[in-house]
mmCIF file of C-alpha atoms in Angstrom:
data_model
loop_
_atom_site.group_PDB
_atom_site.id
_atom_site.type_symbol
_atom_site.label_atom_id
_atom_site.label_comp_id
_atom_site.label_asym_id
_atom_site.label_seq_id
_atom_site.Cartn_x
_atom_site.Cartn_y
_atom_site.Cartn_z
ATOM 1 C CA MET I 1 13.016 -22.886 -8.480
ATOM 2 C CA THR I 2 9.976 -20.692 -7.903
ATOM 3 C CA LEU I 3 8.107 -20.790 -4.629
ATOM 4 C CA SER I 4 4.364 -20.235 -4.370
ATOM 5 C CA SER I 5 2.885 -17.408 -2.342
ATOM 6 C CA SER I 6 1.839 -19.865 0.344
ATOM 7 C CA ALA I 7 5.421 -21.178 0.610
ATOM 8 C CA LEU I 8 6.747 -17.610 0.868
ATOM 9 C CA PHE I 9 4.148 -16.903 3.512
ATOM 10 C CA ALA I 10 5.227 -19.989 5.464
ATOM 11 C CA ILE I 11 8.849 -18.816 5.345
ATOM 12 C CA ALA I 12 7.797 -15.358 6.536
ATOM 13 C CA MET I 13 5.902 -16.940 9.414
ATOM 14 C CA ILE I 14 8.968 -18.974 10.431
ATOM 15 C CA ILE I 15 11.082 -15.809 10.460
ATOM 16 C CA PHE I 16 8.335 -14.077 12.393
ATOM 17 C CA PHE I 17 8.275 -16.744 15.089
ATOM 18 C CA LEU I 18 12.067 -16.593 15.390
ATOM 19 C CA HIS I 19 11.764 -12.831 15.748
ATOM 20 C CA ILE I 20 9.249 -13.288 18.558
ATOM 21 C CA GLN I 21 11.671 -15.572 20.396
ATOM 22 C CA LEU I 22 14.559 -13.131 19.987
ATOM 23 C CA VAL I 23 12.725 -10.258 21.631
ATOM 24 C CA GLN I 24 11.162 -12.624 24.169
ATOM 25 C CA LEU I 25 7.597 -11.585 23.559
ATOM 26 C CA TYR I 26 5.135 -13.720 25.409
ATOM 27 C CA SER I 27 2.094 -13.641 23.253
ATOM 28 C CA THR I 28 -0.385 -16.165 21.995
ATOM 29 C CA VAL I 29 -0.183 -16.352 18.230
ATOM 30 C CA TYR I 30 -2.292 -18.568 16.093
ATOM 31 C CA VAL I 31 -2.718 -18.899 12.393
ATOM 32 C CA VAL I 32 -5.870 -20.375 10.937
ATOM 33 C CA LEU I 33 -5.632 -20.718 7.191
ATOM 34 C CA HIS I 34 -8.623 -19.543 5.211
ATOM 35 C CA SER I 35 -10.441 -18.167 8.266
ATOM 36 C CA TYR I 36 -9.731 -14.539 7.387
ATOM 37 C CA THR I 37 -8.419 -13.196 4.103
ATOM 38 C CA TYR I 38 -6.230 -10.108 4.166
ATOM 39 C CA THR I 39 -5.288 -8.863 0.714
ATOM 40 C CA LEU I 40 -2.313 -6.603 0.104
ATOM 41 C CA HIS I 41 -1.169 -5.717 -3.395
ATOM 42 C CA GLY I 42 -3.182 -8.612 -4.801
ATOM 43 C CA GLN I 43 -1.510 -11.171 -2.518
ATOM 44 C CA PRO I 44 -3.954 -13.100 -0.303
ATOM 45 C CA LEU I 45 -2.687 -13.734 3.193
ATOM 46 C CA TRP I 46 -4.769 -16.039 5.326
ATOM 47 C CA LEU I 47 -4.329 -14.744 8.796
ATOM 48 C CA ASN I 48 -6.133 -14.831 12.070
ATOM 49 C CA LEU I 49 -3.588 -13.073 14.238
ATOM 50 C CA GLN I 50 -3.718 -10.553 16.963
ATOM 51 C CA SER I 51 -3.888 -7.342 14.959
ATOM 52 C CA CYS I 52 -0.798 -5.917 16.628
ATOM 53 C CA LEU I 53 1.329 -8.707 15.110
ATOM 54 C CA LEU I 54 0.314 -8.115 11.484
ATOM 55 C CA PRO I 55 3.022 -5.507 10.739
ATOM 56 C CA TYR I 56 5.732 -7.973 11.820
ATOM 57 C CA VAL I 57 4.342 -10.639 9.517
ATOM 58 C CA LEU I 58 4.184 -8.198 6.594
ATOM 59 C CA ASN I 59 7.713 -6.996 7.336
ATOM 60 C CA ASN I 60 9.161 -10.504 7.387
ATOM 61 C CA TYR I 61 7.131 -11.567 4.350
ATOM 62 C CA GLY I 62 8.537 -8.571 2.482
ATOM 63 C CA TYR I 63 12.089 -9.466 3.414
ATOM 64 C CA VAL I 64 11.583 -13.050 2.252
ATOM 65 C CA LYS I 65 10.235 -11.742 -1.067
ATOM 66 C CA HIS I 66 13.391 -9.619 -1.408
ATOM 67 C CA VAL I 67 15.726 -12.500 -0.578
ATOM 68 C CA LEU I 68 13.979 -14.661 -3.170
ATOM 69 C CA GLY I 69 14.440 -12.014 -5.860
ATOM 70 C CA ASP I 70 11.210 -10.021 -5.789
ATOM 71 C CA THR I 71 12.698 -6.895 -4.256
ATOM 72 C CA LYS I 72 10.036 -4.509 -5.579
ATOM 73 C CA SER I 73 7.194 -6.446 -3.991
ATOM 74 C CA GLY I 74 9.226 -7.076 -0.828
ATOM 75 C CA LEU I 75 9.887 -3.374 -0.418
ATOM 76 C CA GLU I 76 6.154 -2.660 -0.781
ATOM 77 C CA PHE I 77 5.313 -5.126 2.013
ATOM 78 C CA ILE I 78 7.933 -3.644 4.337
ATOM 79 C CA LEU I 79 6.756 -0.091 3.657
ATOM 80 C CA GLU I 80 3.154 -1.217 4.245
ATOM 81 C CA SER I 81 4.210 -2.712 7.592
ATOM 82 C CA LEU I 82 5.739 0.644 8.536
ATOM 83 C CA GLN I 83 2.475 2.431 7.741
ATOM 84 C CA ILE I 84 0.843 0.219 10.369
ATOM 85 C CA LEU I 85 3.701 0.303 12.891
ATOM 86 C CA PRO I 86 6.176 3.126 12.159
ATOM 87 C CA SER I 87 8.206 2.365 15.293
ATOM 88 C CA ASN I 88 9.341 -1.093 14.086
ATOM 89 C CA SER I 89 13.116 -0.666 14.163
ATOM 90 C CA TYR I 90 13.706 -4.077 12.575
ATOM 91 C CA ALA I 91 11.839 -2.996 9.429
ATOM 92 C CA TYR I 92 14.419 -0.224 9.032
ATOM 93 C CA LYS I 93 17.189 -2.813 9.208
ATOM 94 C CA TYR I 94 15.559 -4.641 6.310
ATOM 95 C CA LEU I 95 15.122 -1.367 4.416
ATOM 96 C CA ALA I 96 18.812 -0.575 4.911
ATOM 97 C CA GLU I 97 19.769 -3.975 3.493
ATOM 98 C CA ILE I 98 17.436 -3.635 0.510
ATOM 99 C CA TYR I 99 18.512 -0.095 -0.353
ATOM 100 C CA GLN I 100 22.150 -1.169 0.014
ATOM 101 C CA SER I 101 21.561 -4.044 -2.418
ATOM 102 C CA GLN I 102 20.059 -1.553 -4.881
ATOM 103 C CA GLY I 103 23.074 0.738 -4.565
ATOM 104 C CA ASP I 104 21.115 3.518 -2.848
ATOM 105 C CA VAL I 105 23.590 4.197 -0.048
ATOM 106 C CA GLU I 106 21.872 7.405 1.051
ATOM 107 C CA LYS I 107 18.509 5.694 1.689
ATOM 108 C CA ALA I 108 20.300 2.720 3.250
ATOM 109 C CA CYS I 109 22.107 4.974 5.712
ATOM 110 C CA GLU I 110 18.931 6.945 6.486
ATOM 111 C CA SER I 111 17.112 3.694 7.206
ATOM 112 C CA ALA I 112 19.915 2.441 9.458
ATOM 113 C CA SER I 113 19.929 5.745 11.334
ATOM 114 C CA THR I 114 16.152 5.645 11.818
ATOM 115 C CA GLY I 115 16.330 2.064 13.086
ATOM 116 C CA ILE I 116 18.967 3.040 15.635
ATOM 117 C CA LYS I 117 16.911 6.049 16.784
ATOM 118 C CA LEU I 118 13.919 3.742 17.271
ATOM 119 C CA GLY I 119 15.883 1.461 19.614
ATOM 120 C CA PHE I 120 17.235 -1.294 17.363
ATOM 121 C CA THR I 121 20.531 -1.455 19.262
ATOM 122 C CA ASN I 122 18.843 -1.890 22.647
ATOM 123 C CA SER I 123 16.629 -4.687 21.345
ATOM 124 C CA TYR I 124 18.840 -6.526 18.861
ATOM 125 C CA GLY I 125 22.465 -5.454 19.182
ATOM 126 C CA ASN I 126 24.974 -3.439 17.176
ATOM 127 C CA GLU I 127 24.204 -4.697 13.678
ATOM 128 C CA LEU I 128 22.945 -1.328 12.407
ATOM 129 C CA ILE I 129 25.807 0.558 14.039
ATOM 130 C CA ASP I 130 28.228 -1.800 12.294
ATOM 131 C CA PHE I 131 26.315 -1.267 9.048
ATOM 132 C CA GLN I 132 26.720 2.511 9.436
ATOM 133 C CA LYS I 133 30.443 2.234 10.171
ATOM 134 C CA LYS I 134 30.961 0.129 7.066
ATOM 135 C CA ASN I 135 28.673 1.908 4.606
ATOM 136 C CA CYS I 136 27.870 5.454 5.767
ATOM 137 C CA ARG I 137 29.996 8.544 6.005
#
């Protein structure tokens, strides 16, 4: 089963909204399809969001792409999100998972370490510390 870009985008938005609830951000978010076209790597994203939220959407969209088997494209979206917001500790969690799945333990451990340094543990819990204990030396 292959999902369309709009279905992948919808999944990314669902993950994004769950993320917002987890960190208890109180922000008004609205999506108006076709009101503004943002193109990244040839993928149209119809967004009308507060600009500060765009990196989170790109990050989650990238992770969904990875989970659905398009790891290369997913990694590009996550790295693009980090160019916009380099302090996003959750993006480093996703990078650690992706690099781990590719067998690149060194990059996975570096990503986990960076996420921890950026405050992942304070915001989300010990998941990256557990990842380090299990996978890093």
